[in-house]
mmCIF file of C-alpha atoms in Angstrom:
data_model
loop_
_atom_site.group_PDB
_atom_site.id
_atom_site.type_symbol
_atom_site.label_atom_id
_atom_site.label_comp_id
_atom_site.label_asym_id
_atom_site.label_seq_id
_atom_site.Cartn_x
_atom_site.Cartn_y
_atom_site.Cartn_z
ATOM 1 C CA MET A 1 75.262 79.493 96.712
ATOM 2 C CA CYS A 2 73.932 76.695 94.488
ATOM 3 C CA GLU A 3 70.295 77.697 95.066
ATOM 4 C CA GLU A 4 70.943 80.869 93.084
ATOM 5 C CA LEU A 5 72.286 79.043 90.028
ATOM 6 C CA ASP A 6 70.696 77.858 86.835
ATOM 7 C CA ILE A 7 72.396 74.450 86.827
ATOM 8 C CA ASP A 8 71.576 72.255 83.848
ATOM 9 C CA PRO A 9 73.385 68.954 84.436
ATOM 10 C CA LEU A 10 72.607 67.790 80.911
ATOM 11 C CA ARG A 11 74.564 70.712 79.440
ATOM 12 C CA GLY A 12 77.670 69.985 81.481
ATOM 13 C CA ILE A 13 79.240 70.744 84.842
ATOM 14 C CA ALA A 14 82.920 71.140 85.650
ATOM 15 C CA ILE A 15 84.582 71.960 88.957
ATOM 16 C CA TYR A 16 88.094 73.184 89.586
ATOM 17 C CA ASN A 17 89.176 72.535 93.191
ATOM 18 C CA GLY A 18 92.300 74.403 94.132
ATOM 19 C CA CYS A 19 91.478 73.926 97.790
ATOM 20 C CA SER A 20 89.239 71.882 100.017
ATOM 21 C CA ASN A 21 85.559 72.873 99.715
ATOM 22 C CA HIS A 22 82.067 71.419 99.930
ATOM 23 C CA ILE A 23 80.768 71.975 96.397
ATOM 24 C CA LEU A 24 80.336 68.244 95.703
ATOM 25 C CA LYS A 25 78.177 67.890 98.823
ATOM 26 C CA GLU A 26 76.049 70.861 97.741
ATOM 27 C CA LEU A 27 75.578 69.494 94.232
ATOM 28 C CA TYR A 28 74.698 66.085 95.659
ATOM 29 C CA ALA A 29 72.071 67.709 97.910
ATOM 30 C CA ILE A 30 70.517 69.571 94.967
ATOM 31 C CA LEU A 31 70.937 67.147 92.050
ATOM 32 C CA GLY A 32 71.109 63.763 93.742
ATOM 33 C CA PRO A 33 73.737 61.108 93.060
ATOM 34 C CA PHE A 34 73.311 60.830 89.295
ATOM 35 C CA PHE A 35 74.718 64.118 88.015
ATOM 36 C CA LYS A 36 77.792 64.080 85.792
ATOM 37 C CA ALA A 37 80.726 66.419 86.252
ATOM 38 C CA ASP A 38 84.400 66.748 85.510
ATOM 39 C CA VAL A 39 86.249 67.460 88.759
ATOM 40 C CA LEU A 40 89.714 68.927 88.364
ATOM 41 C CA CYS A 41 91.909 68.958 91.462
ATOM 42 C CA ASN A 42 95.135 70.892 91.751
ATOM 43 C CA ASN A 43 96.909 68.379 93.986
ATOM 44 C CA GLN A 44 96.786 64.892 95.433
ATOM 45 C CA SER A 45 95.075 66.030 98.633
ATOM 46 C CA THR A 46 92.051 67.589 96.891
ATOM 47 C CA LEU A 47 91.917 64.616 94.525
ATOM 48 C CA VAL A 48 91.751 62.165 97.443
ATOM 49 C CA GLU A 49 89.045 64.298 99.083
ATOM 50 C CA ALA A 50 86.991 64.260 95.851
ATOM 51 C CA GLU A 51 87.484 60.501 95.485
ATOM 52 C CA THR A 52 86.299 59.975 99.080
ATOM 53 C CA LEU A 53 83.134 62.010 98.459
ATOM 54 C CA LYS A 54 82.543 60.228 95.155
ATOM 55 C CA ASN A 55 82.622 56.880 96.951
ATOM 56 C CA ARG A 56 80.645 58.016 100.027
ATOM 57 C CA TYR A 57 77.758 59.447 97.980
ATOM 58 C CA HIS A 58 77.976 56.960 95.084
ATOM 59 C CA LEU A 59 78.641 59.725 92.556
ATOM 60 C CA GLU A 60 79.388 57.475 89.608
ATOM 61 C CA GLY A 61 79.047 60.349 87.127
ATOM 62 C CA LEU A 62 82.164 62.134 88.353
ATOM 63 C CA SER A 63 85.339 62.069 86.320
ATOM 64 C CA LEU A 64 88.297 63.046 88.494
ATOM 65 C CA TYR A 65 91.542 64.588 87.262
ATOM 66 C CA GLU A 66 94.630 66.063 88.844
ATOM 67 C CA CYS A 67 95.858 69.158 87.029
ATOM 68 C CA PRO A 68 97.340 72.576 87.742
ATOM 69 C CA HIS A 69 95.127 75.655 87.434
ATOM 70 C CA THR A 70 96.723 76.511 84.090
ATOM 71 C CA ALA A 71 95.820 73.185 82.440
ATOM 72 C CA MET A 72 92.032 72.903 82.767
ATOM 73 C CA LEU A 73 91.640 72.663 78.990
ATOM 74 C CA THR A 74 93.535 69.360 78.994
ATOM 75 C CA CYS A 75 90.826 67.706 81.120
ATOM 76 C CA ILE A 76 87.576 69.149 79.754
ATOM 77 C CA SER A 77 86.671 67.936 76.267
ATOM 78 C CA LYS A 78 84.103 70.627 75.426
ATOM 79 C CA PRO A 79 82.703 73.811 76.970
ATOM 80 C CA VAL A 80 80.307 73.295 79.866
ATOM 81 C CA HIS A 81 77.218 75.192 80.987
ATOM 82 C CA THR A 82 78.280 75.511 84.635
ATOM 83 C CA MET A 83 81.916 75.925 85.644
ATOM 84 C CA PHE A 84 82.842 76.208 89.324
ATOM 85 C CA VAL A 85 86.283 77.541 90.155
ATOM 86 C CA SER A 86 87.681 77.569 93.668
ATOM 87 C CA PRO A 87 91.392 78.312 93.266
ATOM 88 C CA GLU A 88 94.150 78.110 95.808
ATOM 89 C CA ASN A 89 93.734 81.058 98.147
ATOM 90 C CA SER A 90 94.904 82.660 101.371
ATOM 91 C CA HIS A 91 92.710 80.388 103.499
ATOM 92 C CA PHE A 92 91.515 83.336 105.581
ATOM 93 C CA GLN A 93 88.701 80.980 106.592
ATOM 94 C CA SER A 94 91.316 79.769 109.101
ATOM 95 C CA LEU A 95 90.724 82.961 111.091
ATOM 96 C CA ILE A 96 87.604 81.388 112.567
ATOM 97 C CA ASP A 97 89.641 78.738 114.385
ATOM 98 C CA SER A 98 93.047 80.450 114.568
ATOM 99 C CA PRO A 99 92.943 84.215 115.127
ATOM 100 C CA GLU A 100 96.754 84.305 115.045
ATOM 101 C CA TYR A 101 96.571 83.397 111.332
ATOM 102 C CA PHE A 102 97.289 87.037 110.421
ATOM 103 C CA LEU A 103 100.659 86.774 112.128
ATOM 104 C CA ARG A 104 101.687 83.923 109.808
ATOM 105 C CA CYS A 105 100.336 85.496 106.611
ATOM 106 C CA LYS A 106 102.967 87.202 104.441
ATOM 107 C CA GLN A 107 102.323 89.742 101.677
ATOM 108 C CA GLU A 108 104.378 87.786 99.120
ATOM 109 C CA ASP A 109 102.255 84.687 99.805
ATOM 110 C CA LEU A 110 99.068 86.684 99.372
ATOM 111 C CA ASP A 111 100.376 88.162 96.100
ATOM 112 C CA LYS A 112 101.118 84.636 94.848
ATOM 113 C CA PHE A 113 97.578 83.499 95.679
ATOM 114 C CA ILE A 114 96.040 86.518 93.945
ATOM 115 C CA GLN A 115 98.015 85.726 90.785
ATOM 116 C CA ILE A 116 96.847 82.088 90.911
ATOM 117 C CA GLU A 117 93.240 83.260 91.392
ATOM 118 C CA LYS A 118 93.448 85.592 88.392
ATOM 119 C CA GLU A 119 94.949 82.855 86.216
ATOM 120 C CA SER A 120 92.379 80.318 87.454
ATOM 121 C CA ILE A 121 89.302 82.421 86.696
ATOM 122 C CA LEU A 122 90.663 83.238 83.236
ATOM 123 C CA GLU A 123 91.465 79.597 82.450
ATOM 124 C CA ALA A 124 88.061 78.455 83.760
ATOM 125 C CA SER A 125 86.248 81.075 81.659
ATOM 126 C CA LYS A 126 87.578 79.422 78.492
ATOM 127 C CA GLN A 127 85.646 76.269 79.447
ATOM 128 C CA VAL A 128 82.203 77.975 79.663
ATOM 129 C CA GLU A 129 79.774 77.723 76.743
ATOM 130 C CA ASP A 130 77.804 80.745 75.519
ATOM 131 C CA GLY A 131 74.946 81.408 77.934
ATOM 132 C CA GLY A 132 76.699 79.347 80.621
ATOM 133 C CA GLU A 133 77.759 80.364 84.110
ATOM 134 C CA LEU A 134 81.135 80.693 85.779
ATOM 135 C CA ILE A 135 81.025 80.534 89.563
ATOM 136 C CA TYR A 136 84.100 81.879 91.333
ATOM 137 C CA PHE A 137 84.286 81.188 95.063
ATOM 138 C CA VAL A 138 86.925 81.546 97.766
ATOM 139 C CA PRO A 139 86.749 81.340 101.582
ATOM 140 C CA THR A 140 88.237 84.739 102.385
ATOM 141 C CA LEU A 141 87.443 88.306 103.389
ATOM 142 C CA CYS A 142 90.352 89.769 101.424
ATOM 143 C CA LYS A 143 88.914 92.042 98.729
ATOM 144 C CA ASN A 144 92.066 91.588 96.649
ATOM 145 C CA GLU A 145 91.096 87.915 96.321
ATOM 146 C CA THR A 146 87.387 88.506 95.813
ATOM 147 C CA LYS A 147 85.894 91.663 94.324
ATOM 148 C CA ARG A 148 89.156 92.860 92.755
ATOM 149 C CA VAL A 149 89.802 89.539 91.014
ATOM 150 C CA VAL A 150 86.262 89.556 89.631
ATOM 151 C CA CYS A 151 86.384 93.251 88.640
ATOM 152 C CA ASP A 152 89.717 92.777 86.857
ATOM 153 C CA PHE A 153 88.359 89.724 85.079
ATOM 154 C CA LEU A 154 85.180 91.525 83.957
ATOM 155 C CA ALA A 155 87.158 94.554 82.761
ATOM 156 C CA ASN A 156 89.179 92.301 80.449
ATOM 157 C CA ASN A 157 86.412 89.879 79.440
ATOM 158 C CA LYS A 158 83.450 91.890 78.168
ATOM 159 C CA ASN A 159 81.575 88.726 77.145
ATOM 160 C CA PHE A 160 80.946 87.948 80.848
ATOM 161 C CA LYS A 161 78.479 89.798 83.063
ATOM 162 C CA LEU A 162 78.125 89.717 86.837
ATOM 163 C CA VAL A 163 74.829 88.072 87.801
ATOM 164 C CA ASN A 164 75.294 88.014 91.568
ATOM 165 C CA GLU A 165 77.965 88.183 94.219
ATOM 166 C CA LYS A 166 77.866 87.688 97.943
ATOM 167 C CA GLN A 167 80.250 87.737 100.884
ATOM 168 C CA LEU A 168 79.231 85.523 103.783
ATOM 169 C CA PHE A 169 80.466 86.196 107.290
ATOM 170 C CA THR A 170 81.021 83.962 110.290
ATOM 171 C CA PHE A 171 77.819 85.211 111.915
ATOM 172 C CA ASP A 172 75.722 84.145 108.899
ATOM 173 C CA PRO A 173 73.795 80.877 109.253
ATOM 174 C CA TYR A 174 76.496 79.075 107.220
ATOM 175 C CA LYS A 175 79.290 80.069 109.663
ATOM 176 C CA SER A 176 81.550 80.831 106.741
ATOM 177 C CA ILE A 177 83.450 83.726 105.222
ATOM 178 C CA LEU A 178 82.841 82.431 101.713
ATOM 179 C CA TYR A 179 82.774 84.918 98.839
ATOM 180 C CA PHE A 180 81.164 83.909 95.567
ATOM 181 C CA ALA A 181 80.424 85.558 92.250
ATOM 182 C CA ILE A 182 78.161 84.190 89.538
ATOM 183 C CA LEU A 183 79.184 85.343 86.067
ATOM 184 C CA ARG A 184 77.240 84.616 82.879
ATOM 185 C CA LYS A 185 78.868 84.334 79.468
ATOM 186 C CA GLU A 186 76.934 86.295 76.878
ATOM 187 C CA GLU A 187 75.671 84.565 73.771
ATOM 188 C CA SER A 188 77.864 85.341 70.768
ATOM 189 C CA HIS A 189 75.978 86.708 67.778
ATOM 190 C CA ASP A 190 78.342 85.748 64.958
#
């Protein structure tokens, strides 16, 4: 995913982690240990995971915060060029290891996750500078959590354009069902 991005660490990076993911490892592999980023975690578990990675890879440029998906503005002081958002989601990635996952999944839980995803992408979009990129990614096959969230967002936010989107599958080299969309915020001409 990161290979397809125009990441400019000098113009600012922020990450919202609503669930466990490997974005810090990917950024470390691409940018090395000296990049700066604000990392916002929705709970103690994701915060501890980010802190562990920060220490393991000596990522001294990371500022870590715990905040709900509706409070990103309280942690980011100015718009950033690259904003990653990985909100809480259905965790359909669990299907790889636990095929019975569908039996435990309830529609009301899925509806709750979809609402959180819609709120998260909207809140994250407010943190992106003109010309910057918003990267939305979730480990799921559920189109209501992927394409529909992005389509709804784009329909209501005309200043963003879809640059690329991709759905990975378990048979891909990455052994993942990750969906991601790269959205670019248009330059305002005021």
